[in-house]
XYZ file of C-alpha atoms in Angstrom:
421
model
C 37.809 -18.991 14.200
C 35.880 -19.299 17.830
C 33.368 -21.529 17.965
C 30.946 -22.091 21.114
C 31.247 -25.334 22.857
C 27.150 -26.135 21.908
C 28.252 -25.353 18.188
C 31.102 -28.003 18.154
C 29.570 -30.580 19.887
C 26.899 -30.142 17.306
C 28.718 -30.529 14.615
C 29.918 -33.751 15.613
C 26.004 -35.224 15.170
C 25.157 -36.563 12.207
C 21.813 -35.077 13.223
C 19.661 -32.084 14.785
C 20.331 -32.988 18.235
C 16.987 -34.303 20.235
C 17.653 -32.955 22.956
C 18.661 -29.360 24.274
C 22.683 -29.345 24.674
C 24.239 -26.873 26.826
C 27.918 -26.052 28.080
C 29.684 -24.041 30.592
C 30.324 -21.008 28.162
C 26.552 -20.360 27.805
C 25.808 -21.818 24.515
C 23.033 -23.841 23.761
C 21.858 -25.873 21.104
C 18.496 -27.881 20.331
C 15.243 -27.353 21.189
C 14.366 -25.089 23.791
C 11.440 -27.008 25.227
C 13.143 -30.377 25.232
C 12.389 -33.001 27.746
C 15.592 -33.455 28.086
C 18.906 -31.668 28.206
C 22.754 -32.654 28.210
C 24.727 -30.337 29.860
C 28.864 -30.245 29.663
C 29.587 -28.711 32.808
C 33.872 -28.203 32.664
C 36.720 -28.713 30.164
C 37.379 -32.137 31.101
C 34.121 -33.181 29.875
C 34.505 -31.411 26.630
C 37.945 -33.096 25.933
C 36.461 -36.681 26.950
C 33.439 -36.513 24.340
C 35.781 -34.787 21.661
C 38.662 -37.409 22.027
C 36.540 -40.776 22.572
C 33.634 -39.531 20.494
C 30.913 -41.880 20.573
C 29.472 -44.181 24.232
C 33.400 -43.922 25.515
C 33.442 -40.569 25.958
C 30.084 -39.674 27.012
C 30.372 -42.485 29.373
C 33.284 -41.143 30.881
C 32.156 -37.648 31.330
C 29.020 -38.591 32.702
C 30.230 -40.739 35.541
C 32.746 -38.192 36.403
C 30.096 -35.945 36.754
C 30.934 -33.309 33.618
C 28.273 -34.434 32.108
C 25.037 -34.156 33.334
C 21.740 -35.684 32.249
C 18.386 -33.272 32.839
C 14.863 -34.819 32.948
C 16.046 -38.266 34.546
C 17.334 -39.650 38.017
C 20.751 -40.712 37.478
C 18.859 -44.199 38.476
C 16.935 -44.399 36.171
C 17.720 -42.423 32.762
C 15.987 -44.842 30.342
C 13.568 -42.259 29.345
C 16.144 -40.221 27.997
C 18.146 -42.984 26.676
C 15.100 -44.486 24.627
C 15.351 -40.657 22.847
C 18.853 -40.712 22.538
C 19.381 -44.063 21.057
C 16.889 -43.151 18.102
C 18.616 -39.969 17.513
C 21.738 -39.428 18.537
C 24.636 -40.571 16.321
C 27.971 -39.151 16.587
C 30.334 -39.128 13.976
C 34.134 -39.826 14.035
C 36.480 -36.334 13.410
C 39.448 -36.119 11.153
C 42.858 -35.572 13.971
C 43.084 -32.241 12.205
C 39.114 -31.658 12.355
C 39.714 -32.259 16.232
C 42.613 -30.325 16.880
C 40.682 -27.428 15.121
C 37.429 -28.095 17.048
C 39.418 -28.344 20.292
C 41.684 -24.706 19.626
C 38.421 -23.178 18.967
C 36.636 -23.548 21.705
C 39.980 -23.258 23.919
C 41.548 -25.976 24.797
C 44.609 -25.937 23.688
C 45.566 -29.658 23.722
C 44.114 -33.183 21.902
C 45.263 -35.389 25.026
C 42.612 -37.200 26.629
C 41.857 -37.044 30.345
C 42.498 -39.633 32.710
C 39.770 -41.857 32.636
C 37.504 -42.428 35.399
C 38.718 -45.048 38.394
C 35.451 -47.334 37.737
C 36.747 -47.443 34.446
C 38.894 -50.972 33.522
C 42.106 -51.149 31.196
C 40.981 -51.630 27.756
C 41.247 -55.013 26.365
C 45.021 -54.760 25.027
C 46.362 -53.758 27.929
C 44.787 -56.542 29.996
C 47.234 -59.046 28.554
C 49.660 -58.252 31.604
C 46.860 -60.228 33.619
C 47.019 -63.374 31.370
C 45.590 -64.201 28.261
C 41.989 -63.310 27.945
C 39.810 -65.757 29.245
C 42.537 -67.413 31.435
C 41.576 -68.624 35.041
C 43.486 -65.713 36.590
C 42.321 -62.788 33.920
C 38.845 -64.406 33.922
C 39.395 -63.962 38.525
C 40.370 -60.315 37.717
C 37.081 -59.264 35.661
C 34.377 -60.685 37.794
C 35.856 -59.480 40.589
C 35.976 -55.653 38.704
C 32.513 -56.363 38.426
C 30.727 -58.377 41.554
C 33.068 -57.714 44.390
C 31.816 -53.969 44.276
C 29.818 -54.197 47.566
C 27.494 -56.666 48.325
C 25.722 -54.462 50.077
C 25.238 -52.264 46.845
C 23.684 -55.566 45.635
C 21.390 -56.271 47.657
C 19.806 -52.209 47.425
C 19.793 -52.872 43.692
C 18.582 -56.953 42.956
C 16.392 -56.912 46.030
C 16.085 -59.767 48.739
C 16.482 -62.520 46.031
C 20.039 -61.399 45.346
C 19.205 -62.435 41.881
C 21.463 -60.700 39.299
C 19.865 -62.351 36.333
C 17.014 -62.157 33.760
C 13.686 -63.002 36.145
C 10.221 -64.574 34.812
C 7.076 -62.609 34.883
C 4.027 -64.887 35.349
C 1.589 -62.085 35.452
C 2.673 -58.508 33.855
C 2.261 -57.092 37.751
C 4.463 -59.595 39.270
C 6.885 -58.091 41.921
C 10.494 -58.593 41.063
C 10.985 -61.197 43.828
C 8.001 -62.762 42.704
C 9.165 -63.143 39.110
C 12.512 -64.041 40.478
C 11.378 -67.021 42.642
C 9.370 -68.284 39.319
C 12.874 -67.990 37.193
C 14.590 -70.564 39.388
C 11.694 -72.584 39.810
C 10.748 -72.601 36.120
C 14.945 -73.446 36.142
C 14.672 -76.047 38.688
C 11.469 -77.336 37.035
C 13.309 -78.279 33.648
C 16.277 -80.073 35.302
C 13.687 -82.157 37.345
C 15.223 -82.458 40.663
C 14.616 -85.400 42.904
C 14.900 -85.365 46.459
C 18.908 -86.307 47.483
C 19.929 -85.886 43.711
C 22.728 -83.604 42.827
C 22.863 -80.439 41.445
C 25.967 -78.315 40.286
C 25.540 -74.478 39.739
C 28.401 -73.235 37.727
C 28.843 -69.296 38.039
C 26.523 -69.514 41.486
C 26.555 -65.689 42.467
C 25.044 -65.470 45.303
C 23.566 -68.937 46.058
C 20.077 -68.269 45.302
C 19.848 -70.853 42.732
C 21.732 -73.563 45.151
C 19.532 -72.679 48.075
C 16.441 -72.599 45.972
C 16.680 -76.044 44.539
C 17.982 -77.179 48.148
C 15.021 -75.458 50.169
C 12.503 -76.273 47.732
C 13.225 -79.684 46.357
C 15.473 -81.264 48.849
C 18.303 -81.286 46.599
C 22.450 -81.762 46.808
C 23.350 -78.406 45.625
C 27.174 -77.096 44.827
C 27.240 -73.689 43.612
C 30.837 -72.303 42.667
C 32.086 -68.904 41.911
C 34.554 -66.653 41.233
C 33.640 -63.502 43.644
C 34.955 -64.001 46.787
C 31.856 -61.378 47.866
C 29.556 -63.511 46.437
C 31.031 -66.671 48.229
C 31.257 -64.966 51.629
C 27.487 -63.689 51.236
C 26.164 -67.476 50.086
C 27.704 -69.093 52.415
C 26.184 -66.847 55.432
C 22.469 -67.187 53.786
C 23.048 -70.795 53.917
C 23.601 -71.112 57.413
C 20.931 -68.454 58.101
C 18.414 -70.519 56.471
C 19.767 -73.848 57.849
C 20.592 -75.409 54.413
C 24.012 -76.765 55.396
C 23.288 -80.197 55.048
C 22.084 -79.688 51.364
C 23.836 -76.770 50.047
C 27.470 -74.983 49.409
C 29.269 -72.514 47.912
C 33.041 -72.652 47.120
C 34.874 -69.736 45.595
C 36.494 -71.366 43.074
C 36.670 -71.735 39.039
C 34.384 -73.936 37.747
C 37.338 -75.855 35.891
C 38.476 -76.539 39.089
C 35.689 -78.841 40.399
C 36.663 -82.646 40.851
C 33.454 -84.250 41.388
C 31.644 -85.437 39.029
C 27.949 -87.874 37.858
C 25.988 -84.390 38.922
C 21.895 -85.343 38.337
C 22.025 -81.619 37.062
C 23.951 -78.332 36.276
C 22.606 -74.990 35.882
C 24.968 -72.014 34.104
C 22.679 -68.857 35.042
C 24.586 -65.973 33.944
C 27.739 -67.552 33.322
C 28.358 -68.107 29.493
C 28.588 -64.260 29.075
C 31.782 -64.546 30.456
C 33.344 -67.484 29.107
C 34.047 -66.351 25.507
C 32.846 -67.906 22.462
C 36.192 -69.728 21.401
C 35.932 -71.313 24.466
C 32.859 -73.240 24.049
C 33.855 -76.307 22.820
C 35.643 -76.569 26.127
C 32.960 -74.799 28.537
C 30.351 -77.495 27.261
C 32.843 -80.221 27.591
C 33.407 -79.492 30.914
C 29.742 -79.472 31.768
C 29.075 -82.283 30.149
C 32.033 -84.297 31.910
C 30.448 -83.193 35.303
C 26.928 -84.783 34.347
C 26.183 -88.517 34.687
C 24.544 -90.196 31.738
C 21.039 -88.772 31.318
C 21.560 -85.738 33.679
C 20.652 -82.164 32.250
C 21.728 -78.671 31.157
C 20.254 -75.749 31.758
C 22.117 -72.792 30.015
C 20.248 -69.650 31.019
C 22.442 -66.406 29.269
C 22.498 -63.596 27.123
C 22.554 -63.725 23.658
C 22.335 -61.799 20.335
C 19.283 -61.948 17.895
C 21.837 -62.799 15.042
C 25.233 -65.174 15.539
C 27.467 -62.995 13.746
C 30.540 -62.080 16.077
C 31.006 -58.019 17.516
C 32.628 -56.480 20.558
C 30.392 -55.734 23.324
C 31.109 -51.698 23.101
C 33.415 -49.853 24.810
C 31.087 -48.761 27.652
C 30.333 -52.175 28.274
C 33.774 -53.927 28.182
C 35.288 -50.961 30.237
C 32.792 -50.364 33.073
C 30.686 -52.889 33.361
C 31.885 -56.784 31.856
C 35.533 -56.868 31.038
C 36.241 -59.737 28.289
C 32.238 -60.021 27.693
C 31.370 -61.722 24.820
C 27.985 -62.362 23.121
C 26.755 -63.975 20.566
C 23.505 -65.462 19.336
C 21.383 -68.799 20.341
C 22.387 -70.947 17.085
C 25.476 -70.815 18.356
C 25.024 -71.631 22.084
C 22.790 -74.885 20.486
C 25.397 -75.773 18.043
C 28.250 -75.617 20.901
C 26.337 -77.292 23.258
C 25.269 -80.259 20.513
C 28.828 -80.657 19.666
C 29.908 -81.175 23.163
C 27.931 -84.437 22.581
C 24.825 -83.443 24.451
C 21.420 -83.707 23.122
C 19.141 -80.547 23.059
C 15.279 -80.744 23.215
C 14.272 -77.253 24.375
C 14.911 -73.399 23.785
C 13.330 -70.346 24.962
C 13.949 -66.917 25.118
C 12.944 -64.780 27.845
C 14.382 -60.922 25.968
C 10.533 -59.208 26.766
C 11.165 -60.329 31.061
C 14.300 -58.982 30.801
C 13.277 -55.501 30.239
C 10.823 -56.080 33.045
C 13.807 -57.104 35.122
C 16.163 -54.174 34.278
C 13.469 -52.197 35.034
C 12.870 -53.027 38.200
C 16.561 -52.985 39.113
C 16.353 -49.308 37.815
C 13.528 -49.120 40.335
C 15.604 -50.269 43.098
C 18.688 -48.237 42.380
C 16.005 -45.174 42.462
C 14.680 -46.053 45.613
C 18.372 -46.354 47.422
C 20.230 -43.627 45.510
C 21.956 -42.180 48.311
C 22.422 -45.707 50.215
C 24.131 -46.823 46.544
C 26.274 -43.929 46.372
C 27.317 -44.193 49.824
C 28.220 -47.684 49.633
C 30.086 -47.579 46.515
C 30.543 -44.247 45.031
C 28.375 -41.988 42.663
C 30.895 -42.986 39.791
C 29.633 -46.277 40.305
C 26.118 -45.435 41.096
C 26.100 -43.067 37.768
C 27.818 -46.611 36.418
C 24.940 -49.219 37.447
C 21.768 -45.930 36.431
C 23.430 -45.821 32.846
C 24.106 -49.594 31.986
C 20.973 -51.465 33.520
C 18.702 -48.200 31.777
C 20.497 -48.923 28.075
C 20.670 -52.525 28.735
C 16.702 -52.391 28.622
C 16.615 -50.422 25.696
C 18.372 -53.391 24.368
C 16.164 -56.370 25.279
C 12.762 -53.984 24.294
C 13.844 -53.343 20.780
C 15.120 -56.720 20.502
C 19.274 -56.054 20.173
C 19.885 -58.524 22.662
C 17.861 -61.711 23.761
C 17.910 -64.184 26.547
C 18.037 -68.001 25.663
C 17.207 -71.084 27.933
C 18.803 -73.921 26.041
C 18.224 -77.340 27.778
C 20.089 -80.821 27.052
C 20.618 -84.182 28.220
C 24.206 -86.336 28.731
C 22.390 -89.435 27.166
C 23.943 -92.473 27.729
C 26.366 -94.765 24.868
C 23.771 -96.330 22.588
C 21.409 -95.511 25.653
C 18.082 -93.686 26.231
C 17.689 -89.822 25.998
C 17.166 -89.307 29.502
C 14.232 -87.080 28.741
C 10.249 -87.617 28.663
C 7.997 -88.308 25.746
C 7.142 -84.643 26.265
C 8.207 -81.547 28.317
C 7.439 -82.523 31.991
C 7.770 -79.219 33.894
């Protein structure tokens, strides 16, 4: 039996498609007057979607380019993922059910394409770079992920070179505007004094060491992973004549000797870390603090603290080894690492603002993006900062300040009667 391409990719829904869905052989399916169309454009894309059905294989045919998204800027297709997240479920095929679907619409074998170059190897296959969350596996997926161009970068996070969750004072704040208020509001709780020392585990860019160095005449030490994001830090540094105050090493954060920090900020960082691997990521932070110095753990977390895989999409193009989980568990890890926690608060509503403006951004400088690092990866960076703000708005995913003293053997908290910042 033939069967047009629109038919069999319908009949992998679990519902009437919400959008109109069109192929290379002519067929269509789903309302004619949609806002917004999906359109399979070769074979290739046909055999990624109907051998990785589900985010894999629509994420690899769109950033290849066979399949295309109608009714959006590739920067910026939130509008149509807000409709497609409500109503488009795929369901798994039997291997016989796919083999059948595939012959009928002529294609004649069930091997899947070659994946796209942006994407990475999946997780069982990374083992040949170390054991997951190792110093040398943990080098290899940031620098899949940050040493893309920091160039790119700066086009997409703006001037502040701030690739995390910013704070929105007003609801018309500009996105460096919120950004400056998200390390102050950061610097703020850790209560810098002038010539005290701050550690900034996870650094990126420097913005955070530069910040509290500029701004409250702080020690800073920033370390990270990316030798991009080293290389870019340590030129802002010296263009803003902070060497006196502040540095950034490319290194692990395991790695740093010093220690009886006033402060350490992890912006970012605990995302990466994995959640087995708390006990010791909190230990280590603590070590580096002297008695009555403070944590500030800025990252992403679930709404709930039971344990799930990222997604494909997300562990192969965009944060290899990523692991999430919710705020209980950040608190819990970070209590049992014999620090004392007195404040939480989650930012998941000025993340959305965030993502959006980064979506803005990537708009703006399309072409610069894609000539800097690809359309693959531009297509990438549109898809995964527009579904990541689907995310934070319906409340998937959260983002959690947690904040904690080192207090001292038998000794005071190190912290106020009351919040001081």
């Amino acid at each position: 039996m033939t069967r047009t391409i629109a038919a069999a990719v319908a009949g992998l829904l679990r519902d009437e498609p919400p959008i109109r869905f069109s192929a290379y052989d002519g067929s269509a399916v789903g309302p004619a007057d949609a806002q917004f169309g999906l359109e399979i454009v070769n074979e290739r894309g046909l055999a990624y979607l109907v051998t990785a059905p589900g985010d894999l294989g629509m994420a690899r045919a769109y950033v290849s380019g066979d399949l295309l998204l109608h009714g959006v800027h590739p920067g910026d297709p939130y509008p149509a993922l807000a409709v497609l997240k409500d109503h488009l479920r795929f369901r798994l095929p039997a291997p016989s059910e796919a083999v059948e679907i595939l012959r009928s619409v002529g294609l004649s074998q069930l091997r899947p394409p070659s994946p796209p170059p942006e994407e990475s190897l999946p997780r069982w296959r990374r083992v040949v770079e170390g054991l997951r969350h190792s110093m040398g596996r943990d080098a290899e997926a940031i620098s899949h992920h940050y040493d893309v161009s920091n160039r790119f970068y700066e086009h997409v996070l703006g001037p502040s070179m701030a690739y995390t969750c910013a704070l929105y004072e007003t609801p018309d704040a500009t996105l460096e505007e919120a950004q400056f208020a998200k390390f102050d509001l950061i610097a703020r709780k850790l209560a810098p004094q002038p010539g005290q020392r701050l550690l900034d585990v996870g650094c990126g860019w420097g913005t955070m060491v530069r910040h509290a160095a500029r701004e409250y005449g702080v020690k800073a030490l920033g370390v990270t992973l990316s030798l991009e994001q080293a290389t870019w830090a340590k030129e802002a540094i010296d263009r803003e004549g902070l060497g006196d105050l502040a540095e950034v090493r490319h290194m692990d954060y395991r790695d740093v000797v010093e220690g009886d920090f006033d402060a350490v900020s992890s912006i970012g960082l605990t995302e990466h870390i994995g959640v087995r691997n708390y006990p010791a990521y909190f230990g280590t932070l603590r070590d580096r603090l002297r008695p009555g110095g403070r944590l500030l753990n800025h990252c992403i977390t679930r709404r709930d603290n039971v344990p799930r895989s990222t997604g494909a999409f997300i562990d192969r193009y965009v944060f290899p080894d990523g692991e999430l989980i919710g705020s209980g568990s950040i608190v819990s890890a970070v209590q049992d690492a014999g620090m004392e926690v007195h404040h939480t608060e989650n930012l998941r509503q000025h993340y959305a603002l965030t993502l959006a403006g980064w979506n803005r951004n990537l708009v703006e400088h399309w072409d610069e993006c894609v000539a800097e690092a690809g359309l693959g990866t531009a297509r990438v960076w549109g898809l995964y900062i527009a579904g990541s703000r689907v995310g934070f708005e319906r409340g998937e995913i959260e983002l959690h300040h947690v904040l904690a003293t080192r207090a001292a053997q038998d000794g005071p908290a190190g912290f106020p009667m009351r919040p001081d910042w």
